[in-house]
């Protein structure tokens, strides 16, 4: 069953001035689509490898699945982390857990921004739930999958590949990541946290 590109939960021009229409069109329609296509292709090739009993390309195929699956998953979550009606602070169970694991919301915000701004090259800032310890953790991902911590369920992700912000912010990554908090969809993130 091939993977499909999910629709954005808002129109391409809905997040202005945080992100322009062109940025979202390219990001969703080309970049995210590229990961979906790459994942489908890699899975098709794996099926062929099993059929032909030829695993000579297994290393490249495992790499392609890890990269493209993680890219598809993170983008699918990323779109739901933003809303034209977003902003403010989390509430309910998520707010309580953030206070427990990060002292308070301003400290959490500061650590998340610091970690995300410091991603080396292309990658993501990730807030995830670690079920082994029952706590929230902030981690970095390089590309889509490197530096990952096993077991973590991503709850909130922020894309800091240059394609995510360059048209609107040029090289000012930290201006983009701070503005992300103006459109952040705490309701959807809170629901994902409770599911995790
Ligand atoms: Mn991206």
Short mmCIF file of C-alpha atoms and ligand atoms in Angstrom, two decimals:
data_model
loop_
_atom_site.label_atom_id
_atom_site.label_comp_id
_atom_site.label_asym_id
_atom_site.label_seq_id
_atom_site.Cartn_x
_atom_site.Cartn_y
_atom_site.Cartn_z
CA UNK A 1 0.00 0.00 0.00
CA UNK A 2 1.82 3.14 -1.17
CA UNK A 3 2.20 6.11 1.15
CA UNK A 4 0.34 9.28 0.20
CA UNK A 5 1.03 12.98 0.62
CA UNK A 6 -1.45 14.30 3.24
CA UNK A 7 -3.28 17.57 2.56
CA UNK A 8 -2.21 20.62 4.54
CA UNK A 9 -4.66 21.41 7.35
CA UNK A 10 -4.79 25.02 6.06
CA UNK A 11 -4.53 26.95 2.76
CA UNK A 12 -1.08 27.74 1.36
CA UNK A 13 -1.54 31.45 2.14
CA UNK A 14 -3.05 30.94 5.62
CA UNK A 15 0.11 31.40 7.69
CA UNK A 16 1.17 34.79 6.35
CA UNK A 17 3.16 36.71 7.44
CA UNK A 18 4.90 33.88 9.33
CA UNK A 19 5.38 31.95 6.07
CA UNK A 20 4.59 33.04 2.52
CA UNK A 21 2.45 31.09 0.07
CA UNK A 22 5.40 30.13 -2.12
CA UNK A 23 7.37 28.68 0.79
CA UNK A 24 4.49 26.40 1.76
CA UNK A 25 3.72 25.41 -1.82
CA UNK A 26 7.30 24.33 -2.44
CA UNK A 27 7.76 22.78 0.98
CA UNK A 28 4.59 20.70 0.88
CA UNK A 29 4.16 20.11 -2.84
CA UNK A 30 7.79 19.40 -3.74
CA UNK A 31 9.88 18.60 -0.65
CA UNK A 32 7.35 16.58 1.33
CA UNK A 33 6.12 14.91 -1.85
CA UNK A 34 9.73 13.98 -2.62
CA UNK A 35 9.99 12.03 0.65
CA UNK A 36 6.72 10.22 0.00
CA UNK A 37 7.86 9.27 -3.51
CA UNK A 38 11.32 8.24 -2.24
CA UNK A 39 9.76 6.05 0.45
CA UNK A 40 7.40 4.35 -1.99
CA UNK A 41 10.26 3.72 -4.41
CA UNK A 42 12.51 2.25 -1.70
CA UNK A 43 9.75 -0.05 -0.46
CA UNK A 44 9.05 -1.17 -4.02
CA UNK A 45 12.73 -1.96 -4.50
CA UNK A 46 12.77 -3.94 -1.25
CA UNK A 47 9.83 -5.96 -2.49
CA UNK A 48 11.76 -6.65 -5.69
CA UNK A 49 14.84 -7.65 -3.68
CA UNK A 50 12.80 -10.22 -1.73
CA UNK A 51 11.23 -11.52 -4.94
CA UNK A 52 14.60 -11.85 -6.69
CA UNK A 53 16.39 -13.00 -3.53
CA UNK A 54 18.97 -10.28 -4.18
CA UNK A 55 19.93 -8.22 -1.14
CA UNK A 56 23.10 -6.72 -2.62
CA UNK A 57 21.65 -3.17 -2.27
CA UNK A 58 20.26 -3.66 1.22
CA UNK A 59 22.43 -1.01 2.87
CA UNK A 60 21.36 1.73 0.44
CA UNK A 61 17.73 0.64 0.70
CA UNK A 62 17.72 0.67 4.52
CA UNK A 63 19.24 4.15 4.35
CA UNK A 64 16.61 5.33 1.85
CA UNK A 65 13.75 3.99 3.97
CA UNK A 66 15.11 5.60 7.18
CA UNK A 67 15.62 8.98 5.48
CA UNK A 68 12.39 9.14 3.53
CA UNK A 69 10.14 7.56 6.15
CA UNK A 70 11.42 9.94 8.83
CA UNK A 71 11.05 12.88 6.44
CA UNK A 72 7.47 11.90 5.57
CA UNK A 73 6.55 11.35 9.23
CA UNK A 74 8.09 14.58 10.49
CA UNK A 75 6.48 16.72 7.78
CA UNK A 76 3.09 15.11 8.40
CA UNK A 77 3.39 16.08 12.08
CA UNK A 78 4.92 19.50 11.34
CA UNK A 79 1.91 20.74 9.33
CA UNK A 80 -0.43 19.95 12.23
CA UNK A 81 1.80 21.87 14.68
CA UNK A 82 0.80 25.17 13.03
CA UNK A 83 -2.49 27.01 12.68
CA UNK A 84 -3.60 30.50 11.58
CA UNK A 85 -5.30 30.65 15.03
CA UNK A 86 -2.24 29.39 16.87
CA UNK A 87 0.04 30.90 19.49
CA UNK A 88 -0.20 31.29 23.24
CA UNK A 89 0.73 28.61 25.72
CA UNK A 90 -0.21 24.95 26.17
CA UNK A 91 -2.89 23.90 28.65
CA UNK A 92 -4.07 20.77 30.42
CA UNK A 93 -1.96 17.62 30.73
CA UNK A 94 0.71 18.84 28.31
CA UNK A 95 1.21 22.07 30.26
CA UNK A 96 1.57 20.10 33.49
CA UNK A 97 4.11 17.71 31.97
CA UNK A 98 6.13 20.61 30.50
CA UNK A 99 6.30 22.25 33.93
CA UNK A 100 7.35 18.95 35.50
CA UNK A 101 10.11 18.16 33.00
CA UNK A 102 11.38 21.66 32.12
CA UNK A 103 10.70 23.78 35.25
CA UNK A 104 8.22 26.07 33.50
CA UNK A 105 6.99 27.11 30.06
CA UNK A 106 9.51 29.95 29.46
CA UNK A 107 12.40 27.61 30.31
CA UNK A 108 10.99 24.93 28.01
CA UNK A 109 10.65 27.47 25.20
CA UNK A 110 14.21 28.66 25.73
CA UNK A 111 15.64 25.12 25.67
CA UNK A 112 13.59 24.12 22.61
CA UNK A 113 14.71 27.21 20.69
CA UNK A 114 18.35 26.78 21.72
CA UNK A 115 18.39 23.11 20.66
CA UNK A 116 16.58 23.80 17.39
CA UNK A 117 18.69 26.83 16.44
CA UNK A 118 21.85 24.81 17.12
CA UNK A 119 21.01 21.93 14.75
CA UNK A 120 24.08 21.49 12.58
CA UNK A 121 23.08 21.85 8.92
CA UNK A 122 19.67 20.47 7.91
CA UNK A 123 17.44 18.99 10.57
CA UNK A 124 14.71 19.36 13.15
CA UNK A 125 13.97 20.37 16.70
CA UNK A 126 11.82 17.70 18.32
CA UNK A 127 9.78 17.54 21.49
CA UNK A 128 9.07 13.88 22.19
CA UNK A 129 7.60 11.57 24.77
CA UNK A 130 9.98 8.94 26.17
CA UNK A 131 7.70 6.14 27.40
CA UNK A 132 10.54 4.31 29.19
CA UNK A 133 11.02 7.21 31.61
CA UNK A 134 7.59 8.78 31.31
CA UNK A 135 9.02 12.15 30.46
CA UNK A 136 9.20 14.72 27.71
CA UNK A 137 12.56 15.24 26.04
CA UNK A 138 13.87 17.84 23.60
CA UNK A 139 16.13 16.31 20.98
CA UNK A 140 17.72 17.36 17.70
CA UNK A 141 17.51 15.42 14.46
CA UNK A 142 20.08 15.94 11.74
CA UNK A 143 18.68 15.32 8.26
CA UNK A 144 15.47 13.55 9.37
CA UNK A 145 16.82 10.56 11.26
CA UNK A 146 20.32 11.12 12.66
CA UNK A 147 20.78 11.69 16.42
CA UNK A 148 17.40 10.05 17.04
CA UNK A 149 16.81 8.61 20.49
CA UNK A 150 15.19 5.17 20.40
CA UNK A 151 11.70 4.99 21.86
CA UNK A 152 10.84 8.67 21.60
CA UNK A 153 7.41 9.46 20.19
CA UNK A 154 7.55 12.86 18.44
CA UNK A 155 4.91 15.22 19.77
CA UNK A 156 6.00 18.54 18.25
CA UNK A 157 8.56 19.08 15.48
CA UNK A 158 10.08 22.15 13.88
CA UNK A 159 11.75 21.94 10.48
CA UNK A 160 14.99 23.93 10.22
CA UNK A 161 16.12 22.76 6.81
CA UNK A 162 16.80 25.96 4.85
CA UNK A 163 13.89 25.16 2.50
CA UNK A 164 11.56 25.70 5.47
CA UNK A 165 12.42 29.37 5.95
CA UNK A 166 14.96 30.74 3.46
CA UNK A 167 12.53 32.61 1.15
CA UNK A 168 11.00 34.43 4.11
CA UNK A 169 13.90 34.76 6.58
CA UNK A 170 17.06 34.15 4.51
CA UNK A 171 19.79 33.00 6.90
CA UNK A 172 18.01 34.17 10.07
CA UNK A 173 16.99 30.80 11.45
CA UNK A 174 16.36 32.07 14.97
CA UNK A 175 13.89 34.70 13.74
CA UNK A 176 11.94 31.90 12.04
CA UNK A 177 11.98 29.56 15.05
CA UNK A 178 10.84 32.32 17.42
CA UNK A 179 7.99 33.30 15.07
CA UNK A 180 6.92 29.63 14.96
CA UNK A 181 5.61 30.12 18.51
CA UNK A 182 3.15 32.74 17.15
CA UNK A 183 1.36 30.12 15.01
CA UNK A 184 1.94 27.05 17.15
CA UNK A 185 -1.11 24.79 17.44
CA UNK A 186 -1.07 23.72 21.11
CA UNK A 187 -4.43 22.01 20.80
CA UNK A 188 -3.19 19.52 18.20
CA UNK A 189 0.12 19.06 20.02
CA UNK A 190 -1.71 18.45 23.30
CA UNK A 191 -3.85 15.79 21.63
CA UNK A 192 -0.78 14.08 20.21
CA UNK A 193 0.83 14.14 23.66
CA UNK A 194 -2.21 12.48 25.24
CA UNK A 195 -2.20 9.78 22.55
CA UNK A 196 1.51 9.13 23.19
MN1 LIG B 1 11.16 20.22 5.19
#
